Tab-separated table of C-alpha atoms in Angstrom:
chain	number	residue	atom	x	y	z
A	1370	MET	CA	87.956	6.527	-5.533
A	1371	ALA	CA	85.675	4.422	-6.139
A	1372	GLN	CA	84.305	4.897	-9.643
A	1373	PHE	CA	80.423	5.112	-9.945
A	1374	SER	CA	79.082	4.138	-13.410
A	1375	SER	CA	76.538	6.744	-14.737
A	1376	ALA	CA	74.833	3.562	-17.262
A	1377	GLY	CA	71.358	3.404	-17.153
A	1378	ARG	CA	70.395	6.511	-15.907
A	1379	THR	CA	69.464	8.515	-19.012
A	1380	GLY	CA	68.000	5.095	-20.230
A	1381	GLN	CA	64.175	4.917	-19.408
A	1382	ALA	CA	63.349	2.926	-16.507
A	1383	PRO	CA	61.904	-0.512	-16.657
A	1384	ASP	CA	57.895	-0.820	-17.166
A	1385	PRO	CA	56.957	-2.205	-13.695
A	1386	PHE	CA	54.264	-3.712	-15.924
A	1387	LYS	CA	55.547	-5.768	-18.833
A	1388	GLY	CA	54.515	-8.937	-19.255
A	1389	MET	CA	50.368	-8.340	-17.662
A	1390	THR	CA	47.616	-8.889	-19.009
A	1391	LYS	CA	45.168	-5.789	-20.150
A	1392	THR	CA	41.546	-6.837	-19.310
A	1393	LYS	CA	38.879	-4.724	-20.783
A	1394	LYS	CA	37.041	-2.752	-17.950
A	1395	LYS	CA	33.180	-4.469	-18.567
A	1396	ASP	CA	30.529	-2.036	-18.732
A	1397	ALA	CA	29.162	-1.136	-16.020
A	1398	LYS	CA	25.758	-1.706	-14.256
A	1399	PRO	CA	23.988	2.454	-13.151
A	1400	SER	CA	26.339	3.227	-9.665
A	1401	ALA	CA	24.498	6.373	-8.924
A	1402	PRO	CA	21.732	6.512	-7.495
A	1403	HIS	CA	18.941	4.769	-10.250
A	1404	GLU	CA	16.109	7.345	-10.520
A	1405	ILE	CA	12.629	5.386	-9.444
A	1406	LEU	CA	10.069	5.718	-12.466
A	1407	LEU	CA	6.656	5.708	-11.585
A	1408	GLY	CA	3.987	4.501	-13.518
A	1409	GLU	CA	0.750	2.739	-13.476
A	1410	HIS	CA	-0.999	-0.767	-15.658
A	1411	SER	CA	-4.989	-1.913	-14.496
A	1412	ARG	CA	-5.492	0.104	-11.506
A	1413	TYR	CA	-2.067	-0.352	-10.463
A	1414	GLN	CA	1.142	1.988	-9.543
A	1415	VAL	CA	3.622	0.728	-11.148
A	1416	LYS	CA	7.382	1.545	-9.618
A	1417	SER	CA	10.750	0.742	-11.643
A	1418	GLY	CA	14.485	1.109	-11.436
A	1419	TRP	CA	17.746	-0.363	-10.556
A	1420	LEU	CA	17.706	-2.143	-6.654
A	1421	ALA	CA	20.375	-4.308	-5.238
A	1422	GLY	CA	22.033	-5.151	-8.657
A	1423	LYS	CA	19.224	-6.086	-10.622
A	1424	PHE	CA	16.102	-4.687	-12.553
A	1425	VAL	CA	12.597	-3.956	-10.302
A	1426	ALA	CA	9.470	-3.160	-11.124
A	1427	ARG	CA	6.637	-3.224	-8.691
A	1428	ALA	CA	3.112	-2.732	-8.487
A	1429	PHE	CA	1.281	-1.255	-5.374
A	1430	PRO	CA	-2.058	0.778	-4.675
A	1431	LYS	CA	-2.712	3.523	-6.558
A	1432	PRO	CA	-2.124	6.792	-4.347
A	1433	PRO	CA	-4.618	8.087	-3.605
A	1434	THR	CA	-5.395	5.029	-1.184
A	1435	LYS	CA	-3.818	4.650	2.299
A	1436	ALA	CA	-2.904	0.862	1.175
A	1437	ARG	CA	0.388	0.314	2.096
A	1438	GLY	CA	1.711	-2.570	0.991
A	1439	MET	CA	3.047	-4.272	-2.590
A	1440	ILE	CA	0.890	-5.562	-4.928
A	1441	ALA	CA	3.609	-8.160	-7.438
A	1442	GLU	CA	7.175	-7.369	-8.343
A	1443	ALA	CA	9.311	-8.492	-11.610
A	1444	THR	CA	12.775	-8.233	-12.989
A	1445	GLY	CA	14.498	-8.347	-16.497
A	1446	ALA	CA	17.978	-7.449	-18.235
A	1447	THR	CA	16.779	-4.141	-18.675
A	1448	GLU	CA	13.760	-1.793	-16.761
A	1449	GLU	CA	11.663	-2.709	-20.227
A	1450	ALA	CA	11.814	-5.911	-19.179
A	1451	ALA	CA	10.994	-5.625	-16.213
A	1452	ILE	CA	7.954	-3.793	-16.621
A	1453	ALA	CA	6.900	-5.636	-19.213
A	1454	ALA	CA	7.228	-9.331	-16.560
A	1455	LEU	CA	4.742	-7.397	-14.291
A	1456	GLN	CA	2.439	-6.656	-15.968
A	1457	ASP	CA	2.162	-9.892	-17.191
A	1458	ILE	CA	2.558	-11.283	-13.320
A	1459	LEU	CA	-0.475	-8.150	-13.024
A	1460	ASP	CA	-2.483	-9.729	-16.302
A	1461	ALA	CA	-2.623	-13.444	-15.205
A	1462	ARG	CA	-3.518	-12.673	-11.687
A	1463	GLU	CA	-6.723	-11.012	-12.656
A	1464	ASP	CA	-8.046	-13.751	-15.090
A	1465	ARG	CA	-6.829	-15.896	-12.305
A	1466	ARG	CA	-9.784	-14.021	-10.477
A	1467	THR	CA	-11.823	-13.822	-12.468
A	1468	GLY	CA	-11.980	-17.768	-13.228
A	1469	GLU	CA	-12.504	-18.212	-9.663
A	1470	ARG	CA	-15.898	-15.866	-9.565
A	1471	ARG	CA	-18.603	-17.750	-8.856
A	1472	GLU	CA	-22.171	-16.473	-10.142
A	1473	ASP	CA	-24.934	-16.259	-7.053
A	1474	PRO	CA	-28.037	-18.016	-8.863
A	1475	ARG	CA	-29.975	-15.085	-6.896
A	1476	THR	CA	-29.007	-12.150	-9.041
A	1477	GLY	CA	-26.656	-13.435	-12.082
A	1478	ILE	CA	-24.169	-11.336	-10.084
A	1479	ALA	CA	-20.329	-12.939	-11.397
A	1480	VAL	CA	-19.278	-12.822	-7.151
A	1481	PRO	CA	-15.594	-11.913	-7.074
A	1482	GLY	CA	-13.393	-13.944	-3.589
A	1483	THR	CA	-12.443	-12.416	-0.787
A	1484	GLU	CA	-9.378	-11.720	-2.107
A	1485	GLU	CA	-10.609	-9.102	-4.465
A	1486	TYR	CA	-12.731	-7.889	-1.740
A	1487	VAL	CA	-9.876	-7.706	0.442
A	1488	GLU	CA	-8.053	-5.193	-1.220
A	1489	ALA	CA	-11.393	-3.431	-2.740
A	1490	ILE	CA	-12.387	-2.505	0.473
A	1491	ARG	CA	-8.754	-0.860	1.549
A	1492	GLN	CA	-9.083	0.963	-2.015
A	1493	VAL	CA	-11.979	2.251	-2.649
A	1494	ALA	CA	-13.320	5.573	-0.525
A	1495	LEU	CA	-15.997	3.672	1.737
A	1496	SER	CA	-17.559	6.492	3.774
A	1497	ARG	CA	-17.649	5.971	8.182
A	1498	PRO	CA	-21.430	5.592	7.639
A	1499	GLN	CA	-20.963	2.355	4.681
A	1500	HIS	CA	-17.742	0.722	6.952
A	1501	ALA	CA	-20.495	1.313	9.932
A	1502	MET	CA	-23.693	-0.702	7.545
A	1503	LEU	CA	-20.918	-3.750	6.224
A	1504	ALA	CA	-19.159	-3.966	9.379
A	1505	ALA	CA	-23.447	-4.723	11.047
A	1506	LEU	CA	-23.799	-7.080	7.747
A	1507	SER	CA	-20.922	-9.058	8.416
A	1508	LEU	CA	-21.654	-9.686	11.975
A	1509	ALA	CA	-24.952	-10.654	11.473
A	1510	GLY	CA	-24.111	-13.528	9.192
A	1511	GLU	CA	-26.996	-15.757	7.578
A	1512	ASP	CA	-29.682	-13.392	9.866
A	1513	GLY	CA	-28.658	-10.290	7.675
A	1514	LEU	CA	-29.949	-6.968	8.724
A	1515	THR	CA	-33.583	-5.268	8.028
A	1516	ASP	CA	-33.223	-2.039	6.666
A	1517	GLY	CA	-34.441	-0.179	9.392
A	1518	ARG	CA	-31.656	-1.787	11.782
A	1519	MET	CA	-28.927	-1.187	8.223
A	1520	ALA	CA	-29.944	2.755	8.744
A	1521	ARG	CA	-30.131	3.139	12.596
A	1522	VAL	CA	-26.151	1.876	13.372
A	1523	ALA	CA	-25.134	3.976	9.940
A	1524	GLY	CA	-27.155	6.901	11.887
A	1525	TYR	CA	-28.716	7.526	8.763
A	1526	LYS	CA	-32.563	9.552	9.668
A	1527	SER	CA	-34.231	7.744	7.147
A	1528	GLN	CA	-34.064	4.078	5.183
A	1529	ALA	CA	-34.127	5.396	1.580
A	1530	SER	CA	-30.479	7.439	2.761
A	1531	ALA	CA	-29.116	4.417	4.102
A	1532	ASN	CA	-29.804	2.446	0.982
A	1533	ARG	CA	-28.739	4.195	-1.616
A	1534	SER	CA	-26.107	4.559	0.136
A	1535	PHE	CA	-26.117	1.187	0.370
A	1536	LEU	CA	-26.363	0.910	-3.128
A	1537	ALA	CA	-23.197	3.325	-3.128
A	1538	ALA	CA	-20.858	1.304	-1.584
A	1539	GLY	CA	-21.349	-1.445	-4.043
A	1540	LEU	CA	-21.395	0.629	-7.187
A	1541	LEU	CA	-17.129	2.073	-5.589
A	1542	ILE	CA	-16.467	-1.520	-5.639
A	1543	ALA	CA	-17.809	-2.817	-8.891
A	1544	GLU	CA	-15.857	-0.051	-10.071
A	1545	TYR	CA	-13.003	-1.043	-8.844
A	1546	LEU	CA	-12.726	-5.100	-9.595
A	1547	SER	CA	-14.713	-3.993	-12.940
A	1548	VAL	CA	-17.232	-6.166	-12.150
A	1549	LYS	CA	-21.019	-6.028	-14.001
A	1550	ALA	CA	-23.249	-4.934	-11.036
A	1551	ASP	CA	-26.303	-4.924	-13.662
A	1552	PRO	CA	-28.115	-8.488	-11.933
A	1553	ASP	CA	-30.385	-11.098	-13.800
A	1554	GLN	CA	-33.774	-8.377	-14.006
A	1555	ARG	CA	-35.893	-11.251	-12.892
A	1556	SER	CA	-34.499	-11.123	-9.167
A	1557	GLY	CA	-35.342	-7.950	-8.473
A	1558	ALA	CA	-31.880	-6.665	-6.941
A	1559	SER	CA	-30.723	-2.880	-7.627
A	1560	GLU	CA	-27.859	-2.277	-9.526
A	1561	GLY	CA	-24.258	-2.046	-7.358
A	1562	ALA	CA	-26.368	-3.920	-4.346
A	1563	ALA	CA	-26.183	-7.391	-6.055
A	1564	LEU	CA	-22.515	-7.397	-6.133
A	1565	LEU	CA	-22.389	-7.078	-1.783
A	1566	GLY	CA	-25.589	-8.425	-0.679
A	1567	PHE	CA	-29.512	-10.272	-1.250
A	1568	LYS	CA	-32.071	-9.493	0.108
A	1569	GLY	CA	-33.205	-13.199	1.779
A	1570	GLU	CA	-36.656	-14.599	1.695
A	1571	THR	CA	-39.596	-13.901	3.558
A	1572	GLU	CA	-42.433	-15.706	5.341
A	1573	THR	CA	-44.960	-13.026	4.788
A	1574	ASP	CA	-46.127	-11.684	1.399
A	1575	GLY	CA	-45.180	-8.397	-0.037
A	1576	GLY	CA	-42.269	-8.024	2.533
A	1577	THR	CA	-38.847	-7.645	2.048
A	1578	GLY	CA	-35.957	-9.721	3.354
A	1579	ASN	CA	-33.073	-8.999	5.585
A	1580	TRP	CA	-29.910	-7.591	3.271
A	1581	ILE	CA	-27.159	-11.040	3.657
A	1582	LEU	CA	-24.105	-10.042	1.969
A	1583	HIS	CA	-22.554	-12.455	-0.191
A	1584	GLU	CA	-20.403	-15.377	2.097
A	1585	GLU	CA	-16.848	-13.780	0.713
A	1586	LEU	CA	-17.209	-9.544	1.371
A	1587	ARG	CA	-18.413	-10.952	5.008
A	1588	GLU	CA	-15.055	-13.206	5.860
A	1589	ALA	CA	-13.021	-9.822	4.007
A	1590	ILE	CA	-14.883	-7.341	5.584
A	1591	ARG	CA	-13.643	-9.017	9.199
A	1592	MET	CA	-10.534	-9.331	7.862
A	1593	THR	CA	-10.331	-5.007	7.032
A	1594	LEU	CA	-12.518	-4.062	8.852
């Protein structure tokens, strides 16, 4: 009868991992959905979080605007670093825009560029009559429109009402862009309106010329309205 040895049955089983080097697991980045943090910088809303394997901060139009689209983006080793990098981008963008504004010799106003006007028009809450006046003035080009014509295209019964609405639109855009809206007093232009345009020359004594929009604003309106 064959005999079977019992040697090894009571001893410890061989370690299958013997000789293998164990490595310490590196700290993992967030694997679960990371909470999106909301903040703001200047006139923009900032959203930050962990996205596609990196910390990302993005700037968007600030609510309650209906405008959509990302303004700028930055990444960083940490969420705080990404936000700081984004703020630097936004500040540099603002400095560049301000430096590119031209001074209007008629009013002394620093006229924003087309890019700035486009953003402002998409952000501020212009009324339907204000939209109508700006659209008509952009189409009129260098010829401009009389006060009466502006009132009619906007549906106002009086020129005074149309002028107040026009000035209010200029103040809204000036506030959004942080532009000084007070014109040179020698120009005779009204506060707010000077950011939108100027009065053309007239050949009659005591008469008032047509309203003419700044060229940059005319181009911006054609792109947005």
